[in-house]
Backbone as a ProteinNet text record, in pm:
[ID]
protein_1_A
[PRIMARY]
MTAERAPLPRTELSGLLTDAAQSVSGILTAGYPTAANRSYLHPVLGALSAGPRVVCELNDRLEEFVADEPRPTTPAGLFTLASYAAALGWLTESLAELTTSVDQICTRAGIPTEPQDPDVAAPDGAEQDGEFDFAFSALELAAIRTAAEAASLPPGDYVEVLSESLLAASRITDACMEISSGLLEDAAYVLGEATDQVRIGDGPDGLPALVRSLLARMEAAE
[TERTIARY]
11333.7	11402.3	11549.3	11637.8	11781	11830.5	11906.9	11961.6	12071.4	12076.3	12177.2	12314.1	12415.5	12549	12620.7	12703	12780.2	12894.9	12937	13052.1	13175.8	13267.6	13390.1	13470.7	13527.6	13611.5	13739.3	13802.6	13923.9	14035.5	14039.3	14143.8	14131.4	14008.9	13988.9	14014.8	13976	14001.9	14152.2	14222.3	14367.3	14432.6	14379.9	14432.4	14413.5	14303.2	14277.9	14386.1	14422.3	14525.2	14663.4	14688.8	14817.9	14839.2	14735.3	14745.5	14769.8	14704.4	14724.1	14867.6	14921.6	15059.8	15156.9	15132.2	15220	15210.1	15090.2	15072.5	15147.3	15139.1	15206.2	15358	15409.1	15553.4	15604	15516.9	15555.3	15584.2	15530.6	15557.8	15707.3	15774.4	15915.3	16007.7	15959.8	16043	16001.8	15903.2	15856.8	15963.7	15983.1	16080.1	16011.5	16087.7	16034.5	16152.4	16138.6	16251.4	16280.3	16403.2	16443.2	16545	16512.3	16604.3	16721.9	16833.8	16953.8	16931	16846.5	16823.8	16728.5	16680.2	16595.3	16646.7	16774.5	16829.8	16810.1	16799.2	16780.7	16643.5	16551.2	16418.5	16410.5	16518.5	16515.9	16472.9	16517	16478.6	16328.6	16252.9	16110.4	16015.8	16064.1	15972.8	15902.9	15969.7	15905.3	15783.8	15802.6	15690.6	15584.4	15627.6	15532.1	15443.8	15497	15418.4	15333.7	15387.4	15315.4	15216.5	15246.6	15163	15016.2	14982.6	14841.7	14767.2	14834.5	14770.3	14738	14830.2	14806.5	14691.8	14686.4	14576.5	14443.1	14435.9	14311.2	14273.7	14372.9	14344.8	14294.1	14360.1	14317.4	14179.2	14153.2	14022	13912.8	13939.1	13841.2	13813	13920.3	13901.6	13824	13850.8	13778.9	13631	13599.4	13459.8	13390.1	13459.5	13401.1	13377.7	13472.6	13463.5	13341.5	13324.5	13213.3	13080.9	13085.3	12961.6	12904.9	12985.9	12937.2	12822.9	12734.5	12624.6	12646.1	12646.7	12630.2	12759.8	12749.6	12867.8	12938.6	13069	13143.5	13076.4	13041.6	12980.1	13045.2	13118.3	13185.6	13308	13357.2	13478.7	13594.9	13613.3	13722.7	13702.4	13579.2	13551.1	13572	13527.1	13544.3	13691.5	13764.6	13907.7	13979.2	13944.3	14003.7	13970	13845.5	13802.7	13879.2	13895.1	13967.2	14112.5	14177.3	14317	14331.7	14245	14253	14229.3	14127.6	14096.4	14210.1	14271.4	14383.7	14501.2	14527.4	14636.9	14612.2	14490.3	14457.5	14469.7	14420.3	14429.7	14573.5	14652.3	14792.1	14870	14847.8	14917.4	14877.9	14750.1	14702.9	14768.5	14775.2	14837.5	14987.1	15054.1	15198	15227.7	15144.6	15165.1	15135.8	15039.8	15013.1	15134.4	15196.8	15317.5	15431.3	15442.1	15545.2	15523.7	15398.8	15367.6	15403.5	15372.8	15407.9	15558.9	15631.8	15778.4	15833.9	15781.1	15829.3	15796.6	15678.8	15643.9	15744.5	15783.7	15879.7	16017.1	16055.5	16183.3	16182.7	16073.6	16063.6	16066.3	15999.7	16000.4	16141.5	16211.4	16349	16440.1	16414.7	16497.1	16456	16342	16296.6	16234.5	16167.4	16101.3	15952.3	15867	15723	15695.4	15585.9	15551.4	15474.1	15428.5	15355.8	15451.2	15402.5	15488.5	15539.7	15666.6	15726.3	15777.9	15794.5	15853.8	15998.4	16040.4	16177.6	16282.8	16244.7	16341.2	16356.8	16272.5	16280.2	16398.1	16484.1	16604.7	16574.6	16654.5	16640.6	16704.2	16661.4	16722	16866.6	16947.4	17088.3	17108.3	17231.8	17265.2	17271	17238.1	17243.8	17388.7	17420	17556.8	17593.6	17722.7	17768.4	17848	17847.9	17921.2	17833.5	17893.3	17815	17905.4	17863.7	17938.6	17878.5	17964	17918.5	17935.2	17834.5	17841.8	17888.6	17916.1	17956.7	18094.5	18162.1	18293.5	18277.7	18322.9	18313.3	18451.9	18466.7	18591.4	18597.3	18715.6	18731.5	18640.2	18628.4	18541.5	18395.9	18352.7	18214.4	18187.5	18284.7	18267.1	18250.6	18328.5	18318.4	18181	18130	17998.1	17888.9	17902.6	17803.2	17801.7	17918.3	17924.9	17867.2	17891.3	17835.4	17682.5	17630	17484.7	17422.6	17489.9	17437.6	17434.8	17537.4	17540.7	17426.3	17400.6	17289.9	17156.5	17146.1	17021.8	17015.7	17120.2	17126.6	17111.8	17180.2	17179.3	17322.1	17344.1	17473.9	17495.5	17617.6	17642.2	17586.7	17600.9	17549.3	17398.7	17328.3	17182.8	17142.7	17221.9	17191.1	17200	17303.3	17318.2	17201.6	17155.5	17044.5	16915.2	16881.6	16755.6	16764.8	16883.4	16899.9	16885.3	16938.9	16925.6	16779.6	16704.9	16562.4	16486.8	16526.6	16462.6	16490.1	16614	16649.3	16575.2	16556.6	16483.6	16336.9	16277.2	16137.4	16123.2	16220.6	16217.5	16228.8	16310.4	16325.3	16194.9	16123.7	15997.2	15891.3	15877.7	15775.1	15815.2	15945.2	15991.4	15954.8	15981.7	15948.5	15798.9	15717.8	15572.1	15524.3	15571.3	15526.5	15569.5	15690.1	15737.5	15655	15621.1	15542.5	15399.3	15342.4	15207	15203.3	15297.4	15301.6	15322.8	15413.9	15439.8	15316.6	15246.3	15125.6	15016.2	15000.9	14900.6	14931.2	15058.1	15096	15075.3	15104.5	15082.4	14934.1	14851.2	14707.1	14653	14709.2	14665.9	14695.5	14812.4	14848.9	14759.6	14722.2	14636.3	14496.4	14442.2	14309.2	14309.6	14413.5	14420.2	14442.2	14515.4	14550.9	14450.2	14354.4	14254.6	14121.1	14047.6	13911	13827.3	13731.4	13653.2	13590.4	13538.7	13469.1	13563.4	13694.4	13791	13875.4	13859.9	13935.3	13894.3	13992	13962.6	13951.7	13846.5	13832.6	13745.3	13787.4	13711.2	13724.5	13827.6	13846.8	13977	13989.9	14111	14212.5	14322	14421.6	14480	14499.5	14560	14471.2	14343.1	14251.9	14237.6	14310.9	14302.2	14403.4	14375.6	14473.6	14605.6	14714.2	14847.1	14854.3	14792.1	14797.2	14722.1	14611.3	14535.5	14616.8	14681.8	14765.6	14880.1	14939.9	15050.1	15003.5	14885.3	14832.1	14802.2	14746.3	14719.4	14848.7	14952.9	15082.9	15140.2	15125.2	15173.8	15099	14968.3	14888.4	14929.6	14954.7	14996.7	15133.2	15223.3	15356.8	15354.8	15254.5	15245.8	15186.1	15118.2	15053.7	15156.4
13324.6	13388	13408.6	13364.5	13372.3	13514.3	13559.7	13694.5	13700.4	13811.9	13829	13849	13776.9	13786.6	13908.1	13967	14082.5	14036.3	14120.7	14086.5	14061.2	13978.4	13951.8	14080.1	14099.6	14218.5	14209.1	14326.2	14329.7	14243.4	14229.9	14147.6	14001.3	13950.8	13812.5	13797	13896	13890.6	13891.5	13978.5	13984.6	13854.5	13797.9	13671.7	13557.9	13560.1	13457.2	13460.7	13579.6	13594.2	13560.8	13601.9	13573.3	13424	13354.7	13209.3	13140.5	13188	13130.6	13151.8	13270.5	13300.3	13205	13177.9	13088	12945	12904.7	12770.4	12756	12857.9	12852.8	12852.4	12937.8	12941.4	12812	12743.9	12617.6	12508.7	12522.2	12424.2	12417.6	12531.6	12540	12473.9	12453.4	12390.2	12246.1	12197.4	12060.2	11961.9	11859	11757	11629.1	11545.1	11416.1	11319.9	11197.9	11102.5	11063.2	11081.8	11053.7	10941.6	10833	10720.6	10756.9	10693.2	10722.9	10699.7	10602.4	10575.3	10674.8	10772.2	10879.2	11015.8	11025.6	11147.7	11270.4	11251.3	11365.8	11430.8	11362.9	11419.5	11491.6	11486.7	11547.3	11694.6	11776.8	11918.9	11944.1	11850.1	11876.5	11793.8	11690.9	11599.2	11662.6	11753.8	11818.7	11897.8	11983.3	12064.6	11977.4	11871.4	11783.3	11709.9	11677.1	11605.3	11699.5	11818.4	11911	11999.1	12030.8	12123.6	12086.3	11963.9	11926.6	11936.8	11903.1	11914.4	12059.9	12150.2	12292.1	12343.1	12301.2	12342.4	12297.8	12174.7	12124.9	12206.3	12238.8	12317.1	12456.3	12520.6	12654.5	12651.4	12547.9	12537	12518.1	12437.1	12416.5	12547.2	12624.3	12751.3	12850.7	12848.6	12939.1	12904	12774.4	12732.9	12774.1	12762.3	12805.9	12956.8	13029.8	13175.9	13222.1	13165.9	13209.9	13147.6	13042.1	12979.1	13049	13133.2	13204.7	13297.5	13317.3	13412.2	13532.6	13655	13683.8	13660.3	13633.6	13619.3	13754.2	13750.5	13876.9	13976.9	14090.5	14196.3	14331.4	14343.4	14469.9	14482.6	14604.3	14620.1	14536.8	14533.8	14456.3	14306.7	14258.9	14117.9	14077.5	14161	14130.9	14137.1	14232.6	14244.7	14117.9	14071	13949.2	13828.9	13819.4	13707.3	13705.7	13821.6	13829.2	13787.2	13832.9	13797.5	13648.2	13594.5	13453.6	13364.1	13397.3	13316.5	13322.1	13439.8	13452.8	13366.9	13367	13286.8	13138.7	13094.9	12953.2	12911	12993.3	12960.6	12956.7	13053.8	13060.7	12940	12904.5	12790.6	12660.6	12644.6	12524.3	12510.1	12619.9	12617.3	12585.6	12644.9	12622.7	12477.5	12417.6	12278	12184.2	12221.9	12142.3	12144.5	12260.4	12271.9	12190.8	12191.4	12112.1	11963.5	11919.4	11777.9	11737	11822.8	11794.3	11782.7	11872.4	11869	11741.2	11699.7	11578.2	11456.1	11454.4	11344.5	11334.7	11450	11452	11404	11444.3	11399.3	11248.7	11196.8	11052.6	10976.2	11029.7	10965.8	10962.4	11073.7	11079.8	10983.4	10969.1	10879	10733.3	10710.9	10574.6	10508.5	10588.6	10530.5	10563.2	10481.3	10510.9	10635.4	10703.7	10827.6	10803.7	10677.8	10651	10655.5	10701.9	10704.8	10566.1	10557.8	10430.3	10434.1	10314.9	10304.6	10352.8	10448	10497.9	10389.5	10273.8	10168	10073.4	10091.1	10004.1	10046.9	9956.6	9990.8	9993.7	10068.7	10076.9	9954.3	9914.2	9800.1	9828.3	9722.3	9734.3	9720	9752	9721.1	9838	9960.6	10074.3	10110.8	10150.9	10188.2	10316.6	10330.8	10441.4	10545.2	10536.8	10633.3	10751.8	10867.9	10985.9	11105.6	11200.3	11322.8	11435	11527.2	11641.5	11768.3	11853	11984.4	12090.2	12050.7	12145.3	12107.7	12203.1	12178.6	12146.5	12028.6	11987.2	11958.2	11978.2	11942	11790.3	11741.1	11596.6	11545.3	11623.7	11583.6	11579.5	11680.3	11684.2	11569	11539.7	11428.7	11296.4	11279.8	11156.3	11144.6	11256.6	11255.3	11228.2	11287.9	11266.9	11121	11063.8	10924.3	10830.4	10862.8	10779.7	10788	10910.8	10929.5	10867.1	10882.9	10827.2	10675.2	10616.9	10471.1	10422.1	10492.7	10453.3	10465	10561.2	10581.5	10499.7	10419.6	10338.3	10423.5	10537.1	10628	10659.9	10682.9	10735.5	10871.1	10905.2	11033	11153.4	11155.1	11267.5	11281.1	11167.6	11170.7	11213.2	11169.5	11207.5	11358.6	11418.3	11563.1	11633.9	11582.5	11646.8	11640.4	11524.3	11515	11592.2	11595.2	11674.7	11823	11866.9	12007.2	12043.2	11953.5	11978.3	11983.8	11899.3	11898.7	12029	12076.3	12202.4	12319.6	12315.9	12422.6	12421.6	12303.8	12293.2	12341.1	12307.3	12352	12503.7	12562.2	12707	12775.4	12718	12778.9	12773.4	12659.3	12650.8	12736	12750.1	12837.1	12982.3	13026	13164.1	13189.2	13092.3	13108.3	13117.1	13026.7	13026.1	13153.2	13200.2	13322.5	13443.3	13449.1	13561.9	13555.8	13436.3	13420.4	13458.6	13406.2	13435.7	13584.5	13645	13788.3	13871.1	13834.2	13906.3	13894.5	13774.8	13755.5	13841	13846.3	13927.8	14076.6	14118.4	14259.2	14292.8	14202.4	14226.5	14220.3	14129.4	14119.7	14249.3	14305.4	14431.3	14545.1	14542.5	14648.2	14642.2	14520.9	14504.4	14547.8	14511.7	14544.8	14694.1	14758.3	14897.4	14997.9	14953.5	15045	15027.1	15134	15123.5	15042.9	14966.9	14878.2	14951.1	15068.6	15138.6	15216.5	15203.5	15273.8	15181.4	15049.5	14956.7	14974.3	14991.9	15016.6	14883.5	14865.7	14748	14787.2	14748.8	14781.1	14925.8	14994.3	15135.2	15151.7	15079	15083.2	14982.5	14960.7	14860.5	14881.1	15004.2	15029.5	14984.8	14964.4	14922.6	14772.9	14696.2	14551	14494	14374.8	14309.1	14287.5	14281.2	14264.4	14138.9	14030.6	13906	13917.4	13986.4	14004.1	14088.5	14193.5	14276.1	14194	14107.7	14023.7	13927.3	13868.6	13776.5	13848	13968.2	14044.9	14078.5	14112.1	14142.6	14019.5	13903.5	13778.9	13747.7	13771.2	13745.8	13839	13965.2	14060	14022.6	13976.7	13939.5	13815.5	13728.8	13605.2	13627	13739.9	13767.7	13803.3
14581.6	14470.1	14506.8	14419.7	14446.6	14432.3	14531.8	14526.2	14420.9	14350.5	14246.5	14310.3	14259	14313	14256.6	14339.6	14295.7	14206.2	14114.1	14028.7	14114.5	14063.5	14136.7	14155	14271.9	14293.7	14211.1	14193.3	14111.9	14170.4	14302.1	14363.1	14318.1	14308.7	14265.5	14116.1	14038.4	13894.5	13867.3	13938.9	13924.2	13969.6	14078.6	14128.3	14029.6	13957.3	13856.4	13749.4	13703.4	13601.2	13657	13780.6	13841.9	13861	13907.3	13924.2	13790.2	13686.6	13553.8	13507.4	13533.5	13495.4	13564.5	13693.2	13767.6	13714.7	13676.5	13620.8	13489.1	13405.2	13275	13292.6	13378.6	13400.3	13463.1	13538	13598.4	13497.4	13377	13271.6	13243.9	13252.5	13215.5	13316.8	13438.4	13541.2	13567.7	13493.4	13513.1	13465.4	13541.4	13504.7	13459	13392.9	13349.1	13339.1	13392.9	13386	13241.8	13201.6	13063.4	13062	12995.7	12984.9	12895.7	12916.5	12838.2	12689.6	12655.4	12513.7	12448.7	12527.2	12472.3	12519.2	12546.9	12606	12517.4	12386.6	12297.1	12314.6	12382.3	12408.4	12542.7	12619.1	12752.1	12751.8	12655.9	12659.6	12650.1	12593.6	12569.2	12655.1	12720.1	12788.9	12907.5	12978	13091.9	13048.8	12946.7	12896	12832.2	12764.5	12697.3	12796.7	12913	13013.2	13097.8	13130.1	13218.3	13143.1	13017.3	12941.5	12932.6	12890.9	12880.4	13013.4	13123.4	13254.4	13287.2	13254.7	13281.4	13195	13070	12982.1	13040.2	13088.5	13148.5	13271.8	13355.5	13475.3	13439.8	13344.9	13304.8	13241	13163.2	13100	13204.8	13306.1	13413	13487.1	13516	13585.2	13499.2	13369.5	13280	13276.8	13271.7	13270.9	13399.5	13511.5	13639.4	13639.2	13581.8	13579	13498.2	13379.5	13294.2	13337.8	13420	13466.6	13588.2	13651.8	13769.3	13731.9	13824.9	13806.7	13896.4	13845.9	13703.9	13626.9	13499.1	13416.4	13406.5	13370.1	13363.5	13270.1	13324.3	13243.1	13267.5	13378.3	13406.2	13316.1	13293.3	13212.4	13266.2	13398.7	13456.5	13432.5	13446.9	13424.8	13280.4	13187.8	13046.1	13005.7	13062.4	13036.7	13082.7	13202.7	13256.9	13170.8	13128.9	13045.9	12913.5	12850.5	12723.2	12739.7	12846.5	12870.9	12896.8	12980.7	13017.1	12895.4	12816.8	12698.7	12597.6	12581	12488.6	12534.8	12665.8	12720.4	12696.8	12722.7	12706.2	12560	12469.9	12328.4	12279.9	12322.9	12282.7	12334.9	12461.4	12520.4	12450.6	12421.8	12354.7	12217.4	12143.8	12011.6	12021.6	12118.6	12135.3	12171.7	12255.4	12292.3	12175.7	12091.7	11971.9	11879.4	11866	11784.3	11844.2	11977.9	12044.2	12019	12029.9	12006.8	11864.7	11767.6	11628.7	11611.9	11675.4	11666.5	11726.8	11841.3	11905.9	11819.9	11759.2	11668.6	11553.9	11499.9	11389.6	11434.9	11556.6	11610.6	11629.9	11685.3	11706.6	11575	11474.5	11342.3	11285.8	11298.4	11247.1	11321.9	11451.5	11531.9	11516.1	11450.5	11426.7	11545.7	11630.7	11746.7	11740.5	11803.9	11806.6	11887.9	11855.4	11924.8	12052.9	12076.8	12199.3	12317.6	12435.3	12554.1	12586.7	12628.2	12663.7	12806.2	12861.4	12994.2	12985.6	13070.5	13064.9	13082.4	13142.6	13166.7	13047.9	12944.3	12828.1	12742.6	12711.6	12635.8	12487	12413.6	12268.4	12206.3	12084.4	12017.8	11983.2	11988.9	11954.9	11804.1	11761.7	11623.9	11530.3	11572.9	11481.6	11457.5	11335.6	11304.2	11377.7	11407.1	11489.4	11410.6	11282.2	11202.2	11171	11144.7	11108.7	11095.6	11014.8	10993.3	11076.1	11121.4	11199.6	11118.5	11126.7	11063.9	11162.5	11286.4	11389.8	11440.7	11500.4	11558.9	11706.8	11747.7	11887.3	11941.3	12070.8	12135.8	12150.4	12184.9	12202.5	12313.4	12421.4	12532	12487.9	12410.6	12360.9	12265.5	12179.2	12085.2	12159.1	12264.1	12342	12406.9	12461.6	12524.9	12422.1	12303.8	12198	12155.1	12136.7	12091.9	12197.1	12324.1	12431.9	12432.7	12421.8	12421.1	12296.6	12182	12057.4	12063.3	12122.9	12135.2	12223	12332	12419.7	12348.3	12255.3	12181.1	12053.6	12026	11904.7	11778.6	11778.8	11664.5	11623.2	11493.3	11451.7	11517	11554.3	11621.5	11546.2	11414.8	11337	11349.5	11343.3	11357.8	11499	11596.9	11735.3	11752.3	11697.2	11707.1	11640.1	11528.5	11456.2	11536.3	11592.5	11666.9	11798	11858.5	11980.3	11949	11835.3	11794.8	11771.3	11707.6	11685.2	11817.5	11911.5	12042.8	12117.1	12110	12175.5	12112.7	11980.4	11912.6	11954.6	11962.9	12007.2	12151.2	12235.5	12374.4	12382.7	12295.8	12293.9	12255.9	12159.2	12114.8	12224.3	12293.1	12397.2	12516.2	12541.4	12649.6	12621.1	12498.3	12460.8	12473.9	12428.3	12433.9	12578.2	12663.6	12803.2	12875.4	12847.5	12912.2	12868.8	12739.3	12690.8	12743.3	12748.6	12801.9	12949.2	13026.1	13168.9	13194.4	13118.7	13134.6	13100.9	12993.7	12955.8	13059.8	13117.4	13221.9	13344	13382.1	13497.8	13470.4	13348.4	13312.4	13318.9	13268.2	13270.8	13413.3	13495.3	13635.3	13709.4	13686	13751.3	13704.4	13576.7	13522.9	13583.9	13592.7	13651.4	13797.5	13869.6	14011.8	14034.7	13945.2	13967	13917.2	13833.6	13778.9	13849.5	13861.1	13913.7	13815.6	13869.2	13784.3	13666.9	13690.2	13582.7	13493.2	13518.1	13435	13350.5	13367.5	13285.1	13139.8	13054.4	12913.2	12840.1	12765.2	12679.8	12562.3	12444.5	12325.4	12284.1	12339.1	12307	12230.8	12118.2	12038.9	12089.7	12014.2	12050.7	12189.8	12233	12363.4	12478	12452.1	12556.8	12566.8	12483.1	12486.2	12585.6	12639	12725.7	12653.4	12729.7	12670.8	12584.4	12630.6	12553.8	12422.6	12421.8	12297.9	12200	12249.4	12163.2	12104.1	12185.9	12138.2	12030.8	12050.8	11950.8	11819.2	11828.7	11707.4	11634.3	11710.1	11649.2	11581.3	11642.2	11580.6	11452.8	11452.5	11332.4	11219.2	11253.2	11150.6	11096.8	11182.7	11138.3	11048.9	11071.4	10993.1	10855.4	10835.4	10707.6	10600.2
[MASK]
++++++++++++++++++++++++++++++++++++++++++++++++++++++++++++++++++++++++++++++++++++++++++++++++++++++++++++++++++++++++++++++++++++++++++++++++++++++++++++++++++++++++++++++++++++++++++++++++++++++++++++++++++++++++++++++

């Protein structure tokens, strides 16, 4: 007869959340080689390439966590599970939004959405005229025209797709920072409270930081 395993200690539960936070924040520093003819995608390619891998890693860890015997039943274990699941769901949704944004940028730029070899050059022949809605210095205009020429886009169109790329990068950055911060806050709470004193299901204040943030986002969207 198999002996029943003891619940995970708070140090391991906290470590699970801390490791997840580090993985999520690592998305923001991930790099990806960007060819000159796709330079307007540079702000998003790192997150776009690293994000799915992090989601898979977090999902695998979550499956291992809930597959352990006994499954989380203590207040600390359930608190950790709720925080981790909220982080994974939020990250998955944010990356889906990023992918949609990149698809739209690629469509606007007239390129296929499938990954391409960074060394493959863009077709020549696109017109180089375009109007700007922003004020640029002579040096900035020269850099924009050079980048636009390499991307076979009119300068005005290049500025628009680059702006959309920067906006998408800003959104995924905000999401990853908030997810990582929430995980660290929950990790500190689990580690600092006695197992039988962790609050869960005792009103909004007893929910993990990430769950509270998600509820606030849902209310704001209504």
